[in-house]
Coordinates of C-alpha atoms and ligand atoms in Angstrom, one line a residue:
M1 CA 105.0 66.4 -30.0
N2 CA 107.5 69.3 -29.8
L3 CA 108.5 71.6 -26.9
S4 CA 105.9 74.2 -27.9
T5 CA 102.9 71.8 -28.2
A6 CA 104.0 70.0 -25.0
L7 CA 104.0 73.4 -23.2
L8 CA 100.6 74.4 -24.7
H9 CA 99.0 71.1 -23.8
A10 CA 100.4 71.5 -20.2
L11 CA 99.0 75.0 -20.0
K12 CA 95.6 73.7 -21.0
D13 CA 95.8 70.8 -18.6
H14 CA 96.6 73.3 -15.8
G15 CA 93.6 75.4 -16.5
A16 CA 94.6 77.9 -19.1
R17 CA 91.8 78.8 -21.6
A18 CA 93.6 81.4 -23.8
V19 CA 96.9 83.0 -24.6
F20 CA 97.2 86.8 -24.8
G21 CA 100.2 88.1 -26.7
L22 CA 102.1 90.5 -28.8
P23 CA 104.8 88.8 -31.0
G24 CA 108.3 89.9 -32.0
D25 CA 111.1 88.1 -33.9
F26 CA 112.4 86.2 -30.9
V27 CA 109.0 84.7 -30.3
L28 CA 107.6 84.5 -33.9
P29 CA 108.4 80.7 -34.2
F30 CA 106.4 80.1 -31.0
F31 CA 103.5 82.1 -32.2
K32 CA 103.5 80.0 -35.4
Q33 CA 103.3 76.9 -33.3
L34 CA 100.5 78.5 -31.2
E35 CA 98.5 79.4 -34.4
D36 CA 99.1 76.1 -36.3
S37 CA 98.4 73.8 -33.3
A38 CA 95.2 75.7 -32.2
I39 CA 95.6 74.0 -28.8
L40 CA 94.7 77.4 -27.1
P41 CA 93.1 80.4 -28.7
L42 CA 95.5 83.4 -29.3
Y43 CA 94.4 87.0 -28.7
T44 CA 96.8 89.7 -29.6
L45 CA 96.6 93.2 -28.2
S46 CA 98.4 96.4 -29.0
H47 CA 100.7 97.0 -26.1
E48 CA 102.3 94.6 -23.6
P49 CA 100.9 96.2 -20.5
G50 CA 97.4 95.4 -21.9
V51 CA 98.6 91.8 -22.7
G52 CA 99.5 91.4 -19.0
F53 CA 96.4 92.9 -17.6
A54 CA 94.2 90.8 -20.0
A55 CA 96.0 87.6 -18.9
D56 CA 95.7 88.6 -15.3
A57 CA 91.9 89.2 -15.6
S58 CA 91.4 85.8 -17.4
A59 CA 93.0 84.1 -14.5
R60 CA 91.1 86.0 -11.8
F61 CA 87.7 85.6 -13.3
S62 CA 88.0 81.9 -14.2
H63 CA 90.4 81.1 -11.4
G64 CA 92.5 79.2 -13.9
L65 CA 95.9 80.1 -15.4
G66 CA 96.4 83.4 -17.3
V67 CA 99.0 83.2 -20.1
A68 CA 100.9 86.1 -21.6
A69 CA 103.3 85.5 -24.5
V70 CA 105.7 88.2 -25.6
T71 CA 109.0 88.8 -27.3
Y72 CA 112.3 89.2 -25.5
G73 CA 113.5 92.5 -24.1
A74 CA 111.3 95.3 -25.3
G75 CA 108.2 93.1 -25.1
A76 CA 108.7 91.3 -21.8
L77 CA 110.1 94.3 -20.0
N78 CA 107.2 96.4 -21.2
M79 CA 105.0 94.0 -19.2
V80 CA 106.9 94.2 -15.8
N81 CA 104.3 96.4 -14.1
A82 CA 101.4 94.1 -15.0
V83 CA 103.2 91.0 -13.8
A84 CA 104.2 92.8 -10.6
A85 CA 100.5 93.6 -10.1
S86 CA 99.7 89.9 -10.5
Y87 CA 102.4 89.0 -8.1
A88 CA 101.1 91.4 -5.5
E89 CA 97.5 90.3 -5.9
K90 CA 98.3 86.6 -6.0
V91 CA 97.2 85.9 -9.6
P92 CA 98.5 82.7 -11.3
M93 CA 99.8 84.1 -14.5
V94 CA 102.3 82.4 -16.9
V95 CA 104.7 84.7 -18.7
I96 CA 106.2 83.1 -21.8
S97 CA 109.0 85.2 -23.3
G98 CA 110.8 84.4 -26.6
A99 CA 114.6 84.6 -26.3
P100 CA 117.8 84.3 -28.4
G101 CA 118.9 80.8 -29.5
A102 CA 122.0 79.1 -28.2
N103 CA 124.2 80.1 -31.2
E104 CA 123.1 83.7 -31.0
R105 CA 124.2 83.8 -27.4
R106 CA 127.6 82.6 -28.4
N107 CA 128.3 84.8 -31.5
G108 CA 129.9 87.6 -29.6
F109 CA 127.5 90.3 -30.8
L110 CA 125.3 92.4 -28.5
L111 CA 121.8 91.4 -29.6
H112 CA 118.9 93.7 -30.4
H113 CA 116.5 94.0 -27.4
Q114 CA 119.3 93.0 -25.1
T115 CA 120.0 95.3 -22.1
R116 CA 122.9 94.9 -19.6
S117 CA 123.3 91.1 -20.3
L118 CA 121.3 88.3 -21.9
D119 CA 120.4 87.1 -18.4
S120 CA 119.2 90.5 -17.1
Q121 CA 115.6 89.8 -18.1
M122 CA 115.5 86.6 -16.1
A123 CA 117.0 88.5 -13.1
M124 CA 114.3 91.1 -13.3
F125 CA 111.5 88.5 -13.5
R126 CA 112.9 86.6 -10.6
E127 CA 111.7 89.5 -8.4
I128 CA 108.1 89.3 -9.6
T129 CA 107.5 85.6 -10.1
C130 CA 107.5 82.6 -7.8
D131 CA 109.4 80.2 -10.2
Q132 CA 111.3 80.6 -13.4
V133 CA 112.9 78.4 -16.1
V134 CA 114.9 78.7 -19.3
L135 CA 113.7 75.8 -21.6
D136 CA 117.1 75.2 -23.3
D137 CA 117.1 71.4 -22.9
P138 CA 114.1 69.4 -24.4
A139 CA 115.0 66.3 -22.3
R140 CA 114.5 68.3 -19.1
A141 CA 111.7 70.5 -20.3
P142 CA 108.7 68.2 -19.3
E143 CA 109.7 68.0 -15.6
Q144 CA 110.7 71.7 -15.6
I145 CA 107.4 72.9 -17.0
A146 CA 105.5 70.6 -14.6
R147 CA 107.3 72.1 -11.7
V148 CA 106.8 75.7 -12.8
L149 CA 103.1 75.3 -13.6
G150 CA 102.5 73.4 -10.4
N151 CA 104.1 76.2 -8.3
C152 CA 102.1 78.8 -10.3
L153 CA 98.8 77.2 -9.1
A154 CA 99.9 76.1 -5.6
Q155 CA 101.3 79.6 -4.7
S156 CA 98.8 81.5 -6.9
R157 CA 101.6 83.7 -8.2
P158 CA 103.0 84.4 -11.6
V159 CA 105.8 82.3 -13.1
Y160 CA 108.4 83.0 -15.9
I161 CA 109.2 80.7 -18.8
E162 CA 112.0 81.8 -21.2
L163 CA 111.8 80.0 -24.6
P164 CA 114.9 80.3 -26.9
R165 CA 113.7 80.5 -30.4
D166 CA 115.8 77.6 -31.6
M167 CA 114.0 75.2 -29.2
V168 CA 110.3 75.7 -30.1
A169 CA 110.2 72.8 -32.6
A170 CA 112.6 70.4 -30.7
P171 CA 111.0 67.0 -30.1
C172 CA 109.8 66.8 -26.5
A173 CA 107.9 64.3 -24.4
P174 CA 104.5 65.3 -22.9
V175 CA 104.5 67.2 -19.6
P176 CA 103.3 65.3 -16.5
K177 CA 101.0 66.9 -14.0
L178 CA 102.5 66.8 -10.5
P179 CA 100.3 66.1 -7.5
A180 CA 99.3 69.1 -5.4
P181 CA 101.6 69.8 -2.5
S182 CA 101.0 67.5 0.6
W183 CA 100.7 68.6 4.2
D184 CA 100.9 67.0 7.6
P185 CA 97.4 65.8 8.6
E186 CA 98.4 65.9 12.3
A187 CA 99.5 69.5 12.1
L188 CA 96.2 70.3 10.3
Q189 CA 94.1 68.7 13.0
A190 CA 96.0 70.6 15.7
C191 CA 95.5 73.8 13.8
V192 CA 91.7 73.1 13.4
T193 CA 91.4 72.2 17.1
E194 CA 93.0 75.4 18.2
L195 CA 91.1 77.6 15.7
L196 CA 87.7 76.1 16.6
A197 CA 88.4 76.5 20.3
R198 CA 89.2 80.2 19.8
L199 CA 86.0 80.7 17.9
A200 CA 83.9 78.8 20.5
T201 CA 85.2 80.9 23.4
A202 CA 84.8 84.2 21.5
E203 CA 81.9 86.6 22.1
R204 CA 82.1 88.4 18.7
P205 CA 83.6 86.0 16.2
M206 CA 83.7 87.2 12.6
L207 CA 84.8 85.9 9.2
L208 CA 86.7 88.2 6.8
A209 CA 87.0 86.8 3.3
G210 CA 90.0 87.8 1.1
I211 CA 91.1 87.2 -2.4
E212 CA 92.8 83.8 -1.9
I213 CA 89.4 82.2 -1.6
R214 CA 88.7 83.2 -5.2
R215 CA 92.2 82.2 -6.4
F216 CA 91.9 78.7 -5.0
G217 CA 88.2 78.4 -6.1
I218 CA 86.8 77.8 -2.6
E219 CA 84.1 80.5 -2.3
E220 CA 81.3 77.9 -2.1
K221 CA 83.2 76.0 0.7
V222 CA 83.8 79.2 2.6
A223 CA 80.1 80.2 2.3
K224 CA 79.1 76.7 3.6
L225 CA 81.6 77.2 6.5
A226 CA 80.1 80.5 7.4
R227 CA 76.6 79.0 7.5
L228 CA 77.8 76.0 9.5
L229 CA 79.6 78.2 12.1
H230 CA 76.8 80.9 12.1
L231 CA 79.7 83.3 11.4
P232 CA 78.8 86.7 9.9
V233 CA 81.0 87.4 6.8
T234 CA 82.5 90.5 5.4
T235 CA 85.0 90.9 2.6
S236 CA 88.2 92.9 2.5
I237 CA 88.3 95.8 -0.1
M238 CA 90.4 93.5 -2.3
G239 CA 87.9 90.8 -1.7
R240 CA 85.0 92.9 -2.9
G241 CA 82.7 90.8 -5.1
L242 CA 83.6 87.6 -3.4
L243 CA 80.7 85.3 -2.4
A244 CA 78.5 87.4 -4.8
N245 CA 77.1 84.1 -6.2
A246 CA 77.4 82.0 -3.0
E247 CA 74.8 81.7 -0.2
A248 CA 76.6 83.3 2.7
P249 CA 75.5 85.6 5.6
L250 CA 77.4 88.4 3.9
L251 CA 77.2 91.8 5.5
G252 CA 79.2 93.7 2.9
T253 CA 82.8 95.1 2.4
Y254 CA 85.0 96.2 5.3
L255 CA 86.3 99.7 4.4
G256 CA 87.4 101.0 7.8
V257 CA 86.6 104.6 8.2
A258 CA 85.4 104.9 4.7
G259 CA 82.7 102.2 5.0
D260 CA 79.5 101.2 6.8
P261 CA 80.1 102.0 10.5
Q262 CA 78.2 98.9 11.6
I263 CA 80.5 96.7 9.6
T264 CA 83.6 98.6 10.6
H265 CA 82.8 98.2 14.3
A266 CA 81.9 94.5 13.9
V267 CA 85.2 93.8 12.2
E268 CA 87.4 96.0 14.4
G269 CA 85.5 94.9 17.6
S270 CA 85.7 91.2 16.9
D271 CA 87.5 89.1 19.5
A272 CA 88.1 86.3 17.0
L273 CA 88.5 87.7 13.5
L274 CA 89.0 84.7 11.2
M275 CA 90.8 86.1 8.1
L276 CA 90.7 83.6 5.2
G277 CA 93.1 84.6 2.3
V278 CA 93.2 88.2 3.3
I279 CA 96.3 90.3 2.3
V280 CA 97.2 92.5 5.3
S281 CA 97.8 95.6 3.3
D282 CA 97.3 99.3 3.8
T283 CA 94.4 99.4 1.3
N284 CA 92.7 96.6 3.2
F285 CA 93.5 97.9 6.7
G286 CA 95.1 101.3 6.3
V287 CA 91.9 103.1 7.1
S288 CA 91.0 101.1 10.1
E289 CA 89.3 103.3 12.7
K290 CA 90.7 101.1 15.5
T291 CA 93.8 98.9 14.9
I292 CA 92.8 95.3 14.7
D293 CA 94.3 93.3 17.6
M294 CA 96.1 90.7 15.5
R295 CA 96.9 88.6 18.6
K296 CA 93.2 87.8 18.7
A297 CA 92.9 87.4 15.0
I298 CA 93.4 84.2 13.0
L299 CA 95.2 84.7 9.6
A300 CA 95.3 82.0 7.0
L301 CA 97.3 83.3 4.0
D302 CA 100.2 82.1 1.8
G303 CA 99.8 78.5 2.8
Q304 CA 100.2 79.1 6.6
V305 CA 98.0 79.9 9.6
E306 CA 98.9 82.4 12.3
M307 CA 96.9 82.8 15.5
G308 CA 98.1 84.6 18.6
H309 CA 101.8 83.7 18.8
H310 CA 101.4 80.4 17.0
I311 CA 102.3 79.8 13.3
Y312 CA 101.3 76.6 11.6
P313 CA 103.4 76.4 8.4
N314 CA 102.4 74.5 5.2
I315 CA 98.6 74.5 5.8
P316 CA 97.0 75.1 2.3
L317 CA 93.9 77.2 2.6
E318 CA 91.6 74.6 1.1
A319 CA 92.9 71.9 3.4
L320 CA 92.1 74.2 6.4
V321 CA 88.6 75.0 5.2
D322 CA 88.0 71.3 4.6
G323 CA 89.2 70.5 8.1
L324 CA 86.9 73.1 9.6
L325 CA 84.0 71.9 7.6
E326 CA 84.6 68.3 8.8
R327 CA 84.6 69.3 12.5
G328 CA 83.0 72.7 12.6
H329 CA 79.5 71.5 13.4
S330 CA 80.3 71.8 17.2
I331 CA 80.4 75.6 17.1
A332 CA 77.2 77.6 17.4
C333 CA 78.4 81.2 17.4
T334 CA 75.8 83.8 17.7
P335 CA 76.4 86.5 15.1
P336 CA 76.4 90.2 16.2
P337 CA 73.4 92.3 15.2
C338 CA 74.5 93.5 11.8
R339 CA 72.4 94.4 8.8
R340 CA 73.4 93.8 5.2
A341 CA 75.0 96.8 3.5
E342 CA 72.6 98.9 1.4
Y343 CA 73.4 100.0 -2.2
P344 CA 72.2 103.1 -4.0
Y345 CA 69.3 102.7 -6.5
G346 CA 66.7 104.8 -8.2
L347 CA 68.6 107.3 -10.4
V348 CA 66.2 110.2 -11.4
A349 CA 66.3 110.9 -15.1
D350 CA 66.7 114.7 -14.8
S351 CA 69.0 117.4 -16.1
A352 CA 71.2 117.4 -12.9
P353 CA 74.9 117.3 -13.7
L354 CA 76.6 114.0 -13.2
A355 CA 78.4 112.7 -10.0
P356 CA 80.1 109.3 -9.6
M357 CA 77.3 108.1 -7.4
D358 CA 74.9 108.6 -10.2
I359 CA 76.9 106.0 -12.2
A360 CA 76.7 103.5 -9.3
R361 CA 72.9 104.1 -9.1
A362 CA 72.4 103.7 -12.9
V363 CA 74.4 100.5 -13.0
N364 CA 72.6 99.1 -9.9
D365 CA 69.2 100.0 -11.6
L366 CA 70.4 98.3 -14.8
M367 CA 71.4 95.1 -13.0
K368 CA 68.1 95.1 -11.1
Q369 CA 66.3 95.2 -14.5
R370 CA 68.5 93.0 -16.6
G371 CA 70.6 90.8 -14.3
S372 CA 74.1 91.3 -13.1
F373 CA 77.2 92.1 -15.2
P374 CA 80.8 91.4 -14.1
I375 CA 82.3 94.8 -13.3
V376 CA 86.0 95.6 -14.2
S377 CA 87.4 98.7 -12.7
D378 CA 90.5 100.7 -13.2
I379 CA 92.1 102.8 -10.4
G380 CA 90.8 106.2 -9.7
D381 CA 87.4 107.4 -8.3
C382 CA 85.9 104.7 -10.6
F383 CA 87.2 102.1 -8.1
F384 CA 85.6 103.7 -5.1
T385 CA 82.4 104.1 -7.1
A386 CA 82.6 100.3 -7.9
L387 CA 82.3 99.7 -4.2
D388 CA 78.8 101.2 -4.3
I389 CA 77.7 98.8 -7.0
E390 CA 75.6 95.9 -5.8
H391 CA 77.5 92.8 -4.9
T392 CA 78.6 91.3 -8.2
D393 CA 81.9 89.9 -9.6
L394 CA 84.4 92.8 -9.4
L395 CA 87.9 92.7 -10.9
A396 CA 90.2 95.5 -9.9
P397 CA 93.8 95.9 -8.7
G398 CA 92.6 97.3 -5.4
Y399 CA 95.9 96.7 -3.5
Y400 CA 98.7 97.1 -6.1
A401 CA 96.5 100.0 -7.5
T402 CA 98.0 100.3 -11.0
M403 CA 96.2 102.4 -13.5
G404 CA 95.6 101.1 -17.0
Y405 CA 94.1 97.8 -15.8
G406 CA 90.4 98.4 -16.6
V407 CA 90.0 98.2 -20.4
P408 CA 92.4 95.4 -21.2
A409 CA 91.3 93.4 -18.2
G410 CA 87.7 93.7 -19.4
L411 CA 88.7 92.4 -22.8
G412 CA 90.6 89.5 -21.1
L413 CA 87.5 88.7 -19.1
Q414 CA 85.2 88.6 -22.2
A415 CA 87.7 86.7 -24.3
D416 CA 88.1 84.0 -21.6
S417 CA 84.5 83.8 -20.3
G418 CA 82.3 85.2 -23.1
Q419 CA 80.6 87.3 -20.5
R420 CA 80.0 91.0 -21.4
P421 CA 81.6 93.2 -18.7
I422 CA 80.9 96.8 -17.6
I423 CA 84.2 98.6 -17.4
L424 CA 84.7 101.6 -15.2
V425 CA 87.7 103.8 -16.0
G426 CA 88.8 107.4 -15.4
D427 CA 90.0 109.7 -18.2
G428 CA 93.6 109.5 -17.0
A429 CA 93.7 105.7 -17.0
F430 CA 91.8 105.6 -20.3
Q431 CA 94.6 107.7 -21.8
M432 CA 97.0 104.8 -20.9
T433 CA 95.3 101.6 -22.2
G434 CA 91.8 102.6 -23.4
W435 CA 92.9 102.3 -27.0
E436 CA 93.0 98.5 -26.7
L437 CA 89.2 98.8 -27.5
G438 CA 90.3 99.1 -31.1
N439 CA 91.0 95.3 -30.9
C440 CA 87.4 94.5 -30.1
Q441 CA 86.3 94.4 -33.8
R442 CA 88.7 91.6 -34.6
Y443 CA 87.3 89.4 -31.9
G444 CA 83.7 90.6 -31.6
W445 CA 84.1 91.8 -28.0
D446 CA 81.5 94.3 -27.0
P447 CA 82.1 95.6 -23.4
I448 CA 80.2 98.6 -22.1
V449 CA 82.8 101.1 -21.0
I450 CA 81.9 104.1 -18.8
V451 CA 84.7 106.7 -18.8
F452 CA 84.6 109.0 -15.7
N453 CA 85.8 112.1 -17.6
N454 CA 86.6 114.9 -15.1
C455 CA 89.5 116.1 -17.2
S456 CA 91.7 115.5 -14.2
W457 CA 93.9 113.2 -12.2
E458 CA 91.2 113.9 -9.6
M459 CA 92.4 111.4 -6.9
L460 CA 95.7 113.2 -6.8
R461 CA 94.0 116.5 -6.6
T462 CA 92.2 115.4 -3.4
F463 CA 95.7 114.8 -1.8
Q464 CA 97.4 117.8 -3.3
P465 CA 94.7 120.4 -4.5
E466 CA 97.2 123.2 -5.1
S467 CA 98.9 121.4 -8.0
S468 CA 97.8 122.4 -11.5
F469 CA 99.5 119.5 -13.2
N470 CA 96.4 117.5 -12.2
N471 CA 94.4 119.4 -14.8
L472 CA 94.0 117.3 -17.9
S473 CA 92.4 118.6 -21.2
D474 CA 89.2 117.2 -22.6
W475 CA 90.0 114.5 -25.1
H476 CA 86.4 113.9 -26.3
F477 CA 86.8 110.1 -26.1
A478 CA 83.3 109.4 -27.3
D479 CA 84.1 111.0 -30.7
M480 CA 86.9 108.4 -31.2
A481 CA 84.7 105.3 -30.6
K482 CA 83.2 105.0 -34.1
P483 CA 86.5 105.1 -36.0
M484 CA 87.8 102.4 -33.6
G485 CA 84.7 100.2 -34.4
G486 CA 82.5 101.0 -31.4
E487 CA 79.7 103.3 -30.5
G488 CA 80.3 106.6 -28.4
Y489 CA 78.0 108.6 -26.2
R490 CA 79.0 111.8 -24.4
V491 CA 76.7 112.5 -21.5
S492 CA 76.6 115.3 -18.9
T493 CA 73.2 114.8 -17.1
R494 CA 71.6 111.9 -15.4
A495 CA 68.9 111.7 -18.0
E496 CA 71.5 111.5 -20.8
L497 CA 73.4 108.8 -18.8
L498 CA 70.3 106.6 -18.4
A499 CA 69.4 107.0 -22.1
A500 CA 73.0 106.1 -23.2
L501 CA 73.1 103.0 -20.9
D502 CA 69.7 101.8 -22.2
H503 CA 70.9 102.1 -25.8
A504 CA 74.3 100.6 -25.1
V505 CA 72.8 97.5 -23.5
E506 CA 70.8 96.8 -26.6
M507 CA 73.7 97.2 -28.9
R508 CA 75.7 93.9 -29.3
G509 CA 78.8 93.1 -31.3
R510 CA 80.5 96.5 -30.9
F511 CA 82.0 98.1 -27.8
Q512 CA 79.9 100.9 -26.3
L513 CA 81.8 103.8 -24.8
I514 CA 79.8 106.2 -22.5
E515 CA 81.9 109.3 -21.8
A516 CA 80.4 110.6 -18.5
M517 CA 81.4 114.3 -18.0
I518 CA 81.9 114.9 -14.3
P519 CA 82.7 118.4 -12.9
R520 CA 86.2 118.6 -11.4
G521 CA 86.1 118.2 -7.6
V522 CA 83.0 116.1 -7.6
L523 CA 83.9 112.7 -5.9
S524 CA 82.1 109.5 -5.0
D525 CA 80.8 109.3 -1.4
T526 CA 83.2 106.5 -0.6
L527 CA 86.3 108.4 -1.9
N528 CA 85.1 111.4 0.1
R529 CA 84.8 109.3 3.3
F530 CA 88.2 107.6 2.5
V531 CA 90.0 110.9 2.1
A532 CA 88.3 112.4 5.2
G533 CA 89.2 109.3 7.2
V534 CA 92.8 109.3 6.1
R535 CA 93.1 112.9 7.0
R536 CA 91.5 112.3 10.4
L537 CA 93.7 109.3 11.1
Q538 CA 96.8 111.3 10.0
A539 CA 95.7 114.3 12.2
G540 CA 95.2 111.9 15.1
S541 CA 98.6 110.2 14.6
G542 CA 100.2 113.6 14.0
A543 CA 101.4 112.3 10.6
Ligands
LIG1 C1 100.4 103.3 -13.8 C2 100.0 104.3 -12.7 N1 100.6 105.5 -12.7 C3 100.4 106.4 -11.8 C4 99.5 106.2 -10.7 C5 99.2 107.2 -9.6 C6 97.8 107.7 -9.6 C7 96.8 107.3 -8.6 C8 96.9 106.4 -7.4 C9 96.7 107.2 -6.1 O1 98.2 105.8 -7.2 S1 95.3 107.9 -9.0 C10 95.9 108.8 -10.4 C11 95.0 109.7 -11.2 C12 93.9 108.9 -11.9 O2 93.2 109.7 -12.8 P1 91.9 109.2 -13.5 O3 92.2 107.9 -14.2 O4 91.4 110.3 -14.4 O5 90.9 108.9 -12.3 P2 90.3 110.0 -11.3 O6 90.2 111.3 -12.1 O7 89.0 109.5 -10.8 O8 91.3 110.2 -10.2 C13 97.2 108.6 -10.5 C14 98.0 109.2 -11.7 C15 98.9 104.8 -10.7 N2 98.1 104.4 -9.7 N3 99.2 103.9 -11.7
LIG2 MG1 90.1 111.8 -14.1

């Protein structure tokens, strides 16, 4: 066994199912080991941001490890934004960067791809990863790799592995798998006692589910806990799609002023809001009608539990949920009167021009007829439209909110899981990474892509309507599908959209690109409510 194969076996043992990458001379020897060993499948894409987004999506969807392998300098630094997004949204991604060998570091030349110093890249990745290592000593590599991969999973954050090219074939022992971090059972019991007491004395307890319950693979346990405690459940915006396949008393997604008023009032009026794995961010809470009283809330996030003025450190989320399941039967909370959110159905096949809500209706109708598809959304009005799609798996950078995510993430999902996604993406975001669709033909991927083409950076126009730089030209994306190995449809009416979707679903083996022409200024209902709510809150606060 050598250092590369020891690393690849360890990645597989820790839950990786594929490597996404783009090679360069500093990492070519490692790519050769990857290809020759076939321990993990390798998928290459055309630009490193796409490599990072694909690795991120594979980790999110299968709640395993995502792996991105790139060259030093130009490659790795090209991927910084994608890794930063994974860090912000708690995605366990492993970045493997090739690097100069020991002799090159000593020869006195400035090396190609080098920026300020040969250690600058490590310094930059230290800011967006939870652990880092340079594998320059095969004797220490097994315990270093075990530590870094263990931290990646335990903290559900990206890690950085720098692999000098003269080390890839060095003999190396296998990598051990470290035990999961331990915790103090007494502290856990004290935390569970106080938490259950708060729920038992509350009149309006509520459970808000966040993304950590997907990252740590405990959706079923959380659904069981909600049933056991008779707690109504909502998800945060980032947690949209959680519990989609679990049996839970799910009311819908909490969207503050932009969402269902019943859900908003139930969450904001709760006197014991149990937030499991919820990132307290502006996108999750920035549009709250009423500020949530965090002294009455219970927040379990990042391996600790806060309630009132108490903090219980080192309480892993799964340990907390297990503890509550063990003792939770004593609570019989009576859920507030709340109905499940409704979703739009029944698109009429007429010649009316298209609006984003028509796309939500069409996809909901499709899923009613043919079963659910995983939805991958970029950032733009397509993301707000995704919130009106029936509760299904949804991958989107709802908090970090980077554009360019949709298409490569959809490819990463299909590569990792084999499932065919529906990808929602605006024209602006498609201009960034939509071209990765050209890689589908090599791997047989066949996502259904719906481009919301309003020839505009429309979200920005809602905040600053007077700026003409938000006007984009019409790129005719559908015409480019065939030369790239796919099928393109340009649709402007509801009837055309339905016909294109019906045809696209039948076509397998090639990507299907539906270019939905949407008049400028026509927004989804949710984005309209979001913008109106933000304006109302700003007017109220005098911002
Ligand atoms: C990588 C990147 N660059 C810039 C932005 C800022 C930004 C938005 C957010 C506010 O940060 S929304 C938006 C316009 C999106 O245009 P398009 O994809 O066509 O979607 P739509 O027309 O539905 O808006 C931009 C440029 C971003 N989120 N991510
Ligand atoms: Mg647009």
